[in-house]
Amino acid sequence: MSNQDLSRRAFINTAGKAGVVAGLSGSVLTAFGNTDTPQNKHDTSPDPVPYKQRPLPYAYAALEPAIDAMTMEIHYTKHAATYAKNLAEAVDAEKVDISKVALEDLLASISKYSVKMRNNAGGHYNHSLFWELMTSPGKTTVPSAALSASIQRDFGSLDAMKTKFNDAAKGRFGSGWAWVIVKKDGKLDVVSTPNQDNPLMDISESKGQPLFGLDVWEHAYYLKYQNKRPDYITAWWSVINWDYINNRYSML
Ligand code: MN
């Protein structure tokens, strides 16, 4: 994670907690207010994802027993790292100026690019988000009042949302992701996407801002769970980082 990313996050956390911008130091405001960066040109994503892989925000073993250390290490250093590497090749080959085009914007016009771009821009974005929205068991907290109210409104209850999400994750044939998205009208919905597609893509059947998502590729769970994808999905709720999701929701 770059210093600028850290500064921006510090800003978001500070502003979110304080509810006001006043009182922040000049250096933080300068970092946040630099309009030359693609991150700050993009105003629809709460935490724009850079093109390079960020450091994992915890140790490989931090999510045990839900997700084992070896799975995390291989997933992060091999699978996710490869998406980032292939994305770098694709943006180079297809002459995307990454200093000007935010990754979220590239995804929104992914139909104009190659299959390699689609698979790897999606793969990199999806995993970058996935690492952030998990945390050690015991640090998972609960949905905020604002998010809880929206969950009640759109699903009836948190349990009903989880059931719908679990069904989407279990029902995804082959490889893909399950998502809770915020649609254009502000409503929450559960959707799933194949392969490394996501709801930001213009080619996606279900469009919206991803609030959180679950990787149901076999590489995400097979070492520990083998064919038992439902057990992985159930265990995954014990490492969900509601603090991150609550903050993300407040920015959408
Ligand atoms: Mn994965």
PDB file of C-alpha atoms and ligand atoms in Angstrom:
ATOM      1  CA  MET A   1       0.000   0.000   0.000  1.00  0.00           C
ATOM      2  CA  SER A   2       1.418   3.408  -0.936  1.00  0.00           C
ATOM      3  CA  ASN A   3       1.741   6.238   1.544  1.00  0.00           C
ATOM      4  CA  GLN A   4      -0.909   8.048  -0.399  1.00  0.00           C
ATOM      5  CA  ASP A   5      -3.311   5.139  -0.028  1.00  0.00           C
ATOM      6  CA  LEU A   6      -2.593   5.112   3.685  1.00  0.00           C
ATOM      7  CA  SER A   7      -3.135   8.847   3.932  1.00  0.00           C
ATOM      8  CA  ARG A   8      -6.392   8.592   2.076  1.00  0.00           C
ATOM      9  CA  ARG A   9      -7.553   5.765   4.301  1.00  0.00           C
ATOM     10  CA  ALA A  10      -6.539   7.687   7.371  1.00  0.00           C
ATOM     11  CA  PHE A  11      -8.546  10.577   6.002  1.00  0.00           C
ATOM     12  CA  ILE A  12     -11.587   8.398   5.348  1.00  0.00           C
ATOM     13  CA  ASN A  13     -11.406   6.848   8.794  1.00  0.00           C
ATOM     14  CA  THR A  14     -10.891  10.201  10.482  1.00  0.00           C
ATOM     15  CA  ALA A  15     -13.574  11.944   8.483  1.00  0.00           C
ATOM     16  CA  GLY A  16     -15.938   9.025   8.928  1.00  0.00           C
ATOM     17  CA  LYS A  17     -15.531   8.936  12.684  1.00  0.00           C
ATOM     18  CA  ALA A  18     -15.545  12.680  13.181  1.00  0.00           C
ATOM     19  CA  GLY A  19     -18.236  13.312  10.602  1.00  0.00           C
ATOM     20  CA  VAL A  20     -16.503  16.538   9.673  1.00  0.00           C
ATOM     21  CA  VAL A  21     -13.481  17.529   7.650  1.00  0.00           C
ATOM     22  CA  ALA A  22     -12.391  20.429   9.855  1.00  0.00           C
ATOM     23  CA  GLY A  23      -9.261  19.989  11.906  1.00  0.00           C
ATOM     24  CA  LEU A  24      -7.335  17.697   9.575  1.00  0.00           C
ATOM     25  CA  SER A  25      -3.710  18.490   8.987  1.00  0.00           C
ATOM     26  CA  GLY A  26      -2.598  20.189   5.807  1.00  0.00           C
ATOM     27  CA  SER A  27      -0.576  17.187   4.664  1.00  0.00           C
ATOM     28  CA  VAL A  28      -3.563  14.869   4.789  1.00  0.00           C
ATOM     29  CA  LEU A  29      -5.722  17.340   2.909  1.00  0.00           C
ATOM     30  CA  THR A  30      -2.991  17.797   0.315  1.00  0.00           C
ATOM     31  CA  ALA A  31      -2.744  14.054  -0.252  1.00  0.00           C
ATOM     32  CA  PHE A  32      -6.488  13.690  -0.525  1.00  0.00           C
ATOM     33  CA  GLY A  33      -6.961  16.760  -2.662  1.00  0.00           C
ATOM     34  CA  ASN A  34      -4.431  15.853  -5.329  1.00  0.00           C
ATOM     35  CA  THR A  35      -6.693  15.748  -8.353  1.00  0.00           C
ATOM     36  CA  ASP A  36      -3.908  14.517 -10.662  1.00  0.00           C
ATOM     37  CA  THR A  37      -4.338  10.937  -9.483  1.00  0.00           C
ATOM     38  CA  PRO A  38      -6.885   8.565 -10.981  1.00  0.00           C
ATOM     39  CA  GLN A  39      -8.038   7.605  -7.495  1.00  0.00           C
ATOM     40  CA  ASN A  40      -9.321  11.083  -6.858  1.00  0.00           C
ATOM     41  CA  LYS A  41     -10.795  11.601 -10.286  1.00  0.00           C
ATOM     42  CA  HIS A  42     -13.104   8.705  -9.631  1.00  0.00           C
ATOM     43  CA  ASP A  43     -16.027   9.661  -7.461  1.00  0.00           C
ATOM     44  CA  THR A  44     -18.164   6.520  -7.438  1.00  0.00           C
ATOM     45  CA  SER A  45     -15.884   4.121  -5.575  1.00  0.00           C
ATOM     46  CA  PRO A  46     -15.224   4.503  -1.853  1.00  0.00           C
ATOM     47  CA  ASP A  47     -11.741   3.044  -1.898  1.00  0.00           C
ATOM     48  CA  PRO A  48     -10.331   2.966  -5.430  1.00  0.00           C
ATOM     49  CA  VAL A  49      -8.211  -0.069  -6.175  1.00  0.00           C
ATOM     50  CA  PRO A  50      -4.697   0.601  -7.521  1.00  0.00           C
ATOM     51  CA  TYR A  51      -3.332  -1.423 -10.457  1.00  0.00           C
ATOM     52  CA  LYS A  52      -0.571  -2.945  -8.308  1.00  0.00           C
ATOM     53  CA  GLN A  53      -1.122  -5.589  -5.665  1.00  0.00           C
ATOM     54  CA  ARG A  54      -1.352  -4.133  -2.157  1.00  0.00           C
ATOM     55  CA  PRO A  55       0.264  -5.875   0.799  1.00  0.00           C
ATOM     56  CA  LEU A  56      -2.057  -8.328   2.510  1.00  0.00           C
ATOM     57  CA  PRO A  57      -3.486  -6.477   5.559  1.00  0.00           C
ATOM     58  CA  TYR A  58      -2.841  -9.441   7.923  1.00  0.00           C
ATOM     59  CA  ALA A  59      -0.724 -12.585   8.274  1.00  0.00           C
ATOM     60  CA  TYR A  60      -1.507 -15.689   6.202  1.00  0.00           C
ATOM     61  CA  ALA A  61      -2.649 -17.507   9.352  1.00  0.00           C
ATOM     62  CA  ALA A  62      -4.851 -14.649  10.600  1.00  0.00           C
ATOM     63  CA  LEU A  63      -8.081 -16.094   9.242  1.00  0.00           C
ATOM     64  CA  GLU A  64      -7.682 -19.579  10.682  1.00  0.00           C
ATOM     65  CA  PRO A  65      -9.552 -21.772  11.278  1.00  0.00           C
ATOM     66  CA  ALA A  66     -12.005 -20.515   8.622  1.00  0.00           C
ATOM     67  CA  ILE A  67      -9.292 -20.128   5.979  1.00  0.00           C
ATOM     68  CA  ASP A  68      -5.993 -21.946   6.463  1.00  0.00           C
ATOM     69  CA  ALA A  69      -2.596 -20.271   6.133  1.00  0.00           C
ATOM     70  CA  MET A  70      -1.426 -22.324   3.150  1.00  0.00           C
ATOM     71  CA  THR A  71      -4.541 -21.494   1.150  1.00  0.00           C
ATOM     72  CA  MET A  72      -4.096 -17.810   1.956  1.00  0.00           C
ATOM     73  CA  GLU A  73      -0.421 -17.836   1.002  1.00  0.00           C
ATOM     74  CA  ILE A  74      -0.969 -19.587  -2.324  1.00  0.00           C
ATOM     75  CA  HIS A  75      -4.068 -17.542  -3.067  1.00  0.00           C
ATOM     76  CA  TYR A  76      -2.298 -14.223  -2.441  1.00  0.00           C
ATOM     77  CA  THR A  77       1.234 -14.924  -3.726  1.00  0.00           C
ATOM     78  CA  LYS A  78       0.301 -17.082  -6.732  1.00  0.00           C
ATOM     79  CA  HIS A  79      -3.278 -16.622  -7.949  1.00  0.00           C
ATOM     80  CA  ALA A  80      -3.861 -12.979  -7.069  1.00  0.00           C
ATOM     81  CA  ALA A  81      -0.277 -11.972  -7.892  1.00  0.00           C
ATOM     82  CA  THR A  82      -0.718 -13.494 -11.348  1.00  0.00           C
ATOM     83  CA  TYR A  83      -3.849 -11.451 -12.024  1.00  0.00           C
ATOM     84  CA  ALA A  84      -1.921  -8.282 -11.111  1.00  0.00           C
ATOM     85  CA  LYS A  85       1.028  -9.293 -13.329  1.00  0.00           C
ATOM     86  CA  ASN A  86      -1.208 -10.155 -16.280  1.00  0.00           C
ATOM     87  CA  LEU A  87      -3.191  -6.950 -15.804  1.00  0.00           C
ATOM     88  CA  ALA A  88       0.069  -4.973 -16.041  1.00  0.00           C
ATOM     89  CA  GLU A  89       0.868  -6.761 -19.320  1.00  0.00           C
ATOM     90  CA  ALA A  90      -2.616  -6.112 -20.697  1.00  0.00           C
ATOM     91  CA  VAL A  91      -2.691  -2.389 -19.888  1.00  0.00           C
ATOM     92  CA  ASP A  92       0.733  -2.089 -21.493  1.00  0.00           C
ATOM     93  CA  ALA A  93      -0.248  -4.024 -24.631  1.00  0.00           C
ATOM     94  CA  GLU A  94      -3.572  -2.187 -24.977  1.00  0.00           C
ATOM     95  CA  LYS A  95      -2.028   1.200 -24.209  1.00  0.00           C
ATOM     96  CA  VAL A  96      -4.132   2.139 -21.201  1.00  0.00           C
ATOM     97  CA  ASP A  97      -2.699   5.181 -19.412  1.00  0.00           C
ATOM     98  CA  ILE A  98      -3.149   3.991 -15.831  1.00  0.00           C
ATOM     99  CA  SER A  99      -2.255   7.458 -14.530  1.00  0.00           C
ATOM    100  CA  LYS A 100      -5.491   8.673 -16.124  1.00  0.00           C
ATOM    101  CA  VAL A 101      -7.888   5.711 -16.114  1.00  0.00           C
ATOM    102  CA  ALA A 102      -9.070   4.416 -12.739  1.00  0.00           C
ATOM    103  CA  LEU A 103      -9.370   0.634 -12.567  1.00  0.00           C
ATOM    104  CA  GLU A 104     -13.065   1.023 -11.720  1.00  0.00           C
ATOM    105  CA  ASP A 105     -13.580   3.028 -14.929  1.00  0.00           C
ATOM    106  CA  LEU A 106     -11.690   0.480 -16.995  1.00  0.00           C
ATOM    107  CA  LEU A 107     -13.981  -2.236 -15.624  1.00  0.00           C
ATOM    108  CA  ALA A 108     -17.031  -0.142 -16.525  1.00  0.00           C
ATOM    109  CA  SER A 109     -15.906  -0.185 -20.180  1.00  0.00           C
ATOM    110  CA  ILE A 110     -14.362  -3.663 -20.200  1.00  0.00           C
ATOM    111  CA  SER A 111     -16.240  -4.653 -23.389  1.00  0.00           C
ATOM    112  CA  LYS A 112     -13.765  -2.480 -25.320  1.00  0.00           C
ATOM    113  CA  TYR A 113     -10.781  -4.567 -24.216  1.00  0.00           C
ATOM    114  CA  SER A 114      -9.409  -8.087 -24.652  1.00  0.00           C
ATOM    115  CA  VAL A 115     -10.427 -11.223 -22.788  1.00  0.00           C
ATOM    116  CA  LYS A 116      -7.039 -11.077 -21.047  1.00  0.00           C
ATOM    117  CA  MET A 117      -7.906  -7.609 -19.759  1.00  0.00           C
ATOM    118  CA  ARG A 118     -11.369  -8.714 -18.630  1.00  0.00           C
ATOM    119  CA  ASN A 119     -10.077 -11.744 -16.723  1.00  0.00           C
ATOM    120  CA  ASN A 120      -7.156 -10.007 -15.071  1.00  0.00           C
ATOM    121  CA  ALA A 121      -8.617  -6.560 -14.364  1.00  0.00           C
ATOM    122  CA  GLY A 122     -11.542  -8.403 -12.797  1.00  0.00           C
ATOM    123  CA  GLY A 123      -9.284 -10.837 -10.975  1.00  0.00           C
ATOM    124  CA  HIS A 124      -7.109  -8.080  -9.577  1.00  0.00           C
ATOM    125  CA  TYR A 125     -10.015  -5.868  -8.508  1.00  0.00           C
ATOM    126  CA  ASN A 126     -11.979  -8.734  -6.952  1.00  0.00           C
ATOM    127  CA  HIS A 127      -9.081 -10.051  -4.893  1.00  0.00           C
ATOM    128  CA  SER A 128      -7.955  -6.581  -3.789  1.00  0.00           C
ATOM    129  CA  LEU A 129     -11.416  -6.059  -2.337  1.00  0.00           C
ATOM    130  CA  PHE A 130     -11.661  -9.596  -0.952  1.00  0.00           C
ATOM    131  CA  TRP A 131      -8.534  -9.306   1.240  1.00  0.00           C
ATOM    132  CA  GLU A 132      -9.768  -6.074   2.789  1.00  0.00           C
ATOM    133  CA  LEU A 133     -13.195  -7.327   3.755  1.00  0.00           C
ATOM    134  CA  MET A 134     -11.888 -10.159   5.911  1.00  0.00           C
ATOM    135  CA  THR A 135     -10.313 -10.033   9.361  1.00  0.00           C
ATOM    136  CA  SER A 136      -9.359 -12.300  12.255  1.00  0.00           C
ATOM    137  CA  PRO A 137     -12.234 -14.108  13.955  1.00  0.00           C
ATOM    138  CA  GLY A 138     -13.236 -12.030  16.960  1.00  0.00           C
ATOM    139  CA  LYS A 139     -12.678  -8.734  15.146  1.00  0.00           C
ATOM    140  CA  THR A 140     -15.666  -9.052  12.883  1.00  0.00           C
ATOM    141  CA  THR A 141     -18.053  -6.654  14.740  1.00  0.00           C
ATOM    142  CA  VAL A 142     -21.537  -6.151  13.261  1.00  0.00           C
ATOM    143  CA  PRO A 143     -23.224  -4.188  10.445  1.00  0.00           C
ATOM    144  CA  SER A 144     -23.622  -0.476  11.214  1.00  0.00           C
ATOM    145  CA  ALA A 145     -27.026   1.055  12.006  1.00  0.00           C
ATOM    146  CA  ALA A 146     -27.205   2.507   8.494  1.00  0.00           C
ATOM    147  CA  LEU A 147     -26.299  -0.764   6.784  1.00  0.00           C
ATOM    148  CA  SER A 148     -28.606  -2.755   9.087  1.00  0.00           C
ATOM    149  CA  ALA A 149     -31.510  -0.476   8.148  1.00  0.00           C
ATOM    150  CA  SER A 150     -30.842  -1.056   4.444  1.00  0.00           C
ATOM    151  CA  ILE A 151     -30.513  -4.817   4.953  1.00  0.00           C
ATOM    152  CA  GLN A 152     -33.872  -4.837   6.788  1.00  0.00           C
ATOM    153  CA  ARG A 153     -35.465  -2.788   4.026  1.00  0.00           C
ATOM    154  CA  ASP A 154     -34.156  -4.874   1.114  1.00  0.00           C
ATOM    155  CA  PHE A 155     -33.958  -8.408   2.538  1.00  0.00           C
ATOM    156  CA  GLY A 156     -36.145  -8.394   5.662  1.00  0.00           C
ATOM    157  CA  SER A 157     -33.301  -9.420   7.993  1.00  0.00           C
ATOM    158  CA  LEU A 158     -29.564 -10.099   8.143  1.00  0.00           C
ATOM    159  CA  ASP A 159     -30.266 -13.831   8.207  1.00  0.00           C
ATOM    160  CA  ALA A 160     -32.418 -13.552   5.092  1.00  0.00           C
ATOM    161  CA  MET A 161     -29.623 -11.682   3.312  1.00  0.00           C
ATOM    162  CA  LYS A 162     -27.093 -14.327   4.360  1.00  0.00           C
ATOM    163  CA  THR A 163     -29.359 -17.111   3.108  1.00  0.00           C
ATOM    164  CA  LYS A 164     -29.756 -15.424  -0.268  1.00  0.00           C
ATOM    165  CA  PHE A 165     -25.997 -14.766  -0.467  1.00  0.00           C
ATOM    166  CA  ASN A 166     -25.138 -18.342   0.545  1.00  0.00           C
ATOM    167  CA  ASP A 167     -27.509 -19.709  -2.075  1.00  0.00           C
ATOM    168  CA  ALA A 168     -25.869 -17.515  -4.748  1.00  0.00           C
ATOM    169  CA  ALA A 169     -22.403 -18.663  -3.640  1.00  0.00           C
ATOM    170  CA  LYS A 170     -23.378 -22.339  -3.540  1.00  0.00           C
ATOM    171  CA  GLY A 171     -25.287 -22.105  -6.811  1.00  0.00           C
ATOM    172  CA  ARG A 172     -22.532 -20.514  -8.889  1.00  0.00           C
ATOM    173  CA  PHE A 173     -21.670 -23.293 -11.324  1.00  0.00           C
ATOM    174  CA  GLY A 174     -17.922 -23.685 -11.749  1.00  0.00           C
ATOM    175  CA  SER A 175     -15.822 -20.681 -10.755  1.00  0.00           C
ATOM    176  CA  GLY A 176     -16.998 -17.218  -9.802  1.00  0.00           C
ATOM    177  CA  TRP A 177     -18.106 -14.859  -7.075  1.00  0.00           C
ATOM    178  CA  ALA A 178     -21.165 -14.038  -4.979  1.00  0.00           C
ATOM    179  CA  TRP A 179     -21.784 -10.368  -4.215  1.00  0.00           C
ATOM    180  CA  VAL A 180     -23.881  -7.952  -2.228  1.00  0.00           C
ATOM    181  CA  ILE A 181     -24.165  -4.885  -4.443  1.00  0.00           C
ATOM    182  CA  VAL A 182     -25.603  -1.408  -4.160  1.00  0.00           C
ATOM    183  CA  LYS A 183     -27.676  -0.771  -7.261  1.00  0.00           C
ATOM    184  CA  LYS A 184     -28.132   2.585  -8.971  1.00  0.00           C
ATOM    185  CA  ASP A 185     -31.391   3.150  -7.091  1.00  0.00           C
ATOM    186  CA  GLY A 186     -29.569   2.638  -3.780  1.00  0.00           C
ATOM    187  CA  LYS A 187     -31.104  -0.760  -3.073  1.00  0.00           C
ATOM    188  CA  LEU A 188     -29.003  -3.709  -1.948  1.00  0.00           C
ATOM    189  CA  ASP A 189     -29.106  -6.929  -3.917  1.00  0.00           C
ATOM    190  CA  VAL A 190     -27.391 -10.324  -4.023  1.00  0.00           C
ATOM    191  CA  VAL A 191     -25.923 -11.420  -7.361  1.00  0.00           C
ATOM    192  CA  SER A 192     -23.274 -13.771  -8.653  1.00  0.00           C
ATOM    193  CA  THR A 193     -20.821 -13.478 -11.521  1.00  0.00           C
ATOM    194  CA  PRO A 194     -18.850 -16.144 -13.433  1.00  0.00           C
ATOM    195  CA  ASN A 195     -15.050 -16.419 -13.587  1.00  0.00           C
ATOM    196  CA  GLN A 196     -13.440 -13.077 -12.603  1.00  0.00           C
ATOM    197  CA  ASP A 197     -16.287 -10.886 -13.834  1.00  0.00           C
ATOM    198  CA  ASN A 198     -17.832  -8.431 -11.380  1.00  0.00           C
ATOM    199  CA  PRO A 199     -20.868  -6.129 -11.187  1.00  0.00           C
ATOM    200  CA  LEU A 200     -18.841  -3.047 -12.202  1.00  0.00           C
ATOM    201  CA  MET A 201     -18.359  -4.497 -15.710  1.00  0.00           C
ATOM    202  CA  ASP A 202     -20.510  -3.217 -18.553  1.00  0.00           C
ATOM    203  CA  ILE A 203     -20.877  -6.794 -19.785  1.00  0.00           C
ATOM    204  CA  SER A 204     -22.261  -8.004 -16.435  1.00  0.00           C
ATOM    205  CA  GLU A 205     -25.904  -9.092 -16.313  1.00  0.00           C
ATOM    206  CA  SER A 206     -26.163  -7.659 -12.779  1.00  0.00           C
ATOM    207  CA  LYS A 207     -24.689  -4.206 -12.347  1.00  0.00           C
ATOM    208  CA  GLY A 208     -23.943  -2.208  -9.217  1.00  0.00           C
ATOM    209  CA  GLN A 209     -21.224  -1.203  -6.783  1.00  0.00           C
ATOM    210  CA  PRO A 210     -19.802  -4.270  -5.042  1.00  0.00           C
ATOM    211  CA  LEU A 211     -20.234  -3.842  -1.278  1.00  0.00           C
ATOM    212  CA  PHE A 212     -18.644  -7.187  -0.509  1.00  0.00           C
ATOM    213  CA  GLY A 213     -18.054 -10.461  -2.322  1.00  0.00           C
ATOM    214  CA  LEU A 214     -16.967 -14.033  -1.812  1.00  0.00           C
ATOM    215  CA  ASP A 215     -14.514 -15.943  -3.985  1.00  0.00           C
ATOM    216  CA  VAL A 216     -15.946 -19.402  -4.701  1.00  0.00           C
ATOM    217  CA  TRP A 217     -13.195 -20.598  -7.044  1.00  0.00           C
ATOM    218  CA  GLU A 218     -11.871 -23.946  -5.841  1.00  0.00           C
ATOM    219  CA  HIS A 219      -8.435 -22.348  -5.321  1.00  0.00           C
ATOM    220  CA  ALA A 220     -10.013 -20.328  -2.474  1.00  0.00           C
ATOM    221  CA  TYR A 221     -11.026 -23.346  -0.381  1.00  0.00           C
ATOM    222  CA  TYR A 222     -10.068 -26.733  -1.848  1.00  0.00           C
ATOM    223  CA  LEU A 223      -7.033 -27.532   0.354  1.00  0.00           C
ATOM    224  CA  LYS A 224      -9.167 -27.404   3.491  1.00  0.00           C
ATOM    225  CA  TYR A 225     -12.710 -28.044   2.292  1.00  0.00           C
ATOM    226  CA  GLN A 226     -12.270 -30.132  -0.890  1.00  0.00           C
ATOM    227  CA  ASN A 227     -15.741 -30.545  -2.443  1.00  0.00           C
ATOM    228  CA  LYS A 228     -17.549 -29.017   0.557  1.00  0.00           C
ATOM    229  CA  ARG A 229     -18.075 -25.487  -0.748  1.00  0.00           C
ATOM    230  CA  PRO A 230     -21.073 -24.895   1.586  1.00  0.00           C
ATOM    231  CA  ASP A 231     -18.845 -25.459   4.659  1.00  0.00           C
ATOM    232  CA  TYR A 232     -16.367 -22.870   3.362  1.00  0.00           C
ATOM    233  CA  ILE A 233     -19.178 -20.379   2.814  1.00  0.00           C
ATOM    234  CA  THR A 234     -20.537 -20.907   6.338  1.00  0.00           C
ATOM    235  CA  ALA A 235     -17.057 -20.558   7.883  1.00  0.00           C
ATOM    236  CA  TRP A 236     -16.320 -17.431   5.857  1.00  0.00           C
ATOM    237  CA  TRP A 237     -18.944 -15.394   7.733  1.00  0.00           C
ATOM    238  CA  SER A 238     -16.769 -15.780  10.866  1.00  0.00           C
ATOM    239  CA  VAL A 239     -13.993 -13.679   9.292  1.00  0.00           C
ATOM    240  CA  ILE A 240     -16.040 -10.967   7.595  1.00  0.00           C
ATOM    241  CA  ASN A 241     -14.790  -7.466   8.426  1.00  0.00           C
ATOM    242  CA  TRP A 242     -17.964  -5.480   9.062  1.00  0.00           C
ATOM    243  CA  ASP A 243     -15.941  -2.412  10.074  1.00  0.00           C
ATOM    244  CA  TYR A 244     -14.474  -2.248   6.570  1.00  0.00           C
ATOM    245  CA  ILE A 245     -17.823  -2.967   4.931  1.00  0.00           C
ATOM    246  CA  ASN A 246     -19.644  -0.407   7.083  1.00  0.00           C
ATOM    247  CA  ASN A 247     -17.113   2.232   6.104  1.00  0.00           C
ATOM    248  CA  ARG A 248     -17.323   1.230   2.450  1.00  0.00           C
ATOM    249  CA  TYR A 249     -21.115   1.381   2.579  1.00  0.00           C
ATOM    250  CA  SER A 250     -21.010   4.887   4.022  1.00  0.00           C
ATOM    251  CA  MET A 251     -18.946   6.002   1.009  1.00  0.00           C
ATOM    252  CA  LEU A 252     -21.119   4.439  -1.711  1.00  0.00           C
TER     253      LEU A 252
HETATM  254 MN    MN B   1      -9.308 -16.262  -5.933  1.00  0.00          MN
END
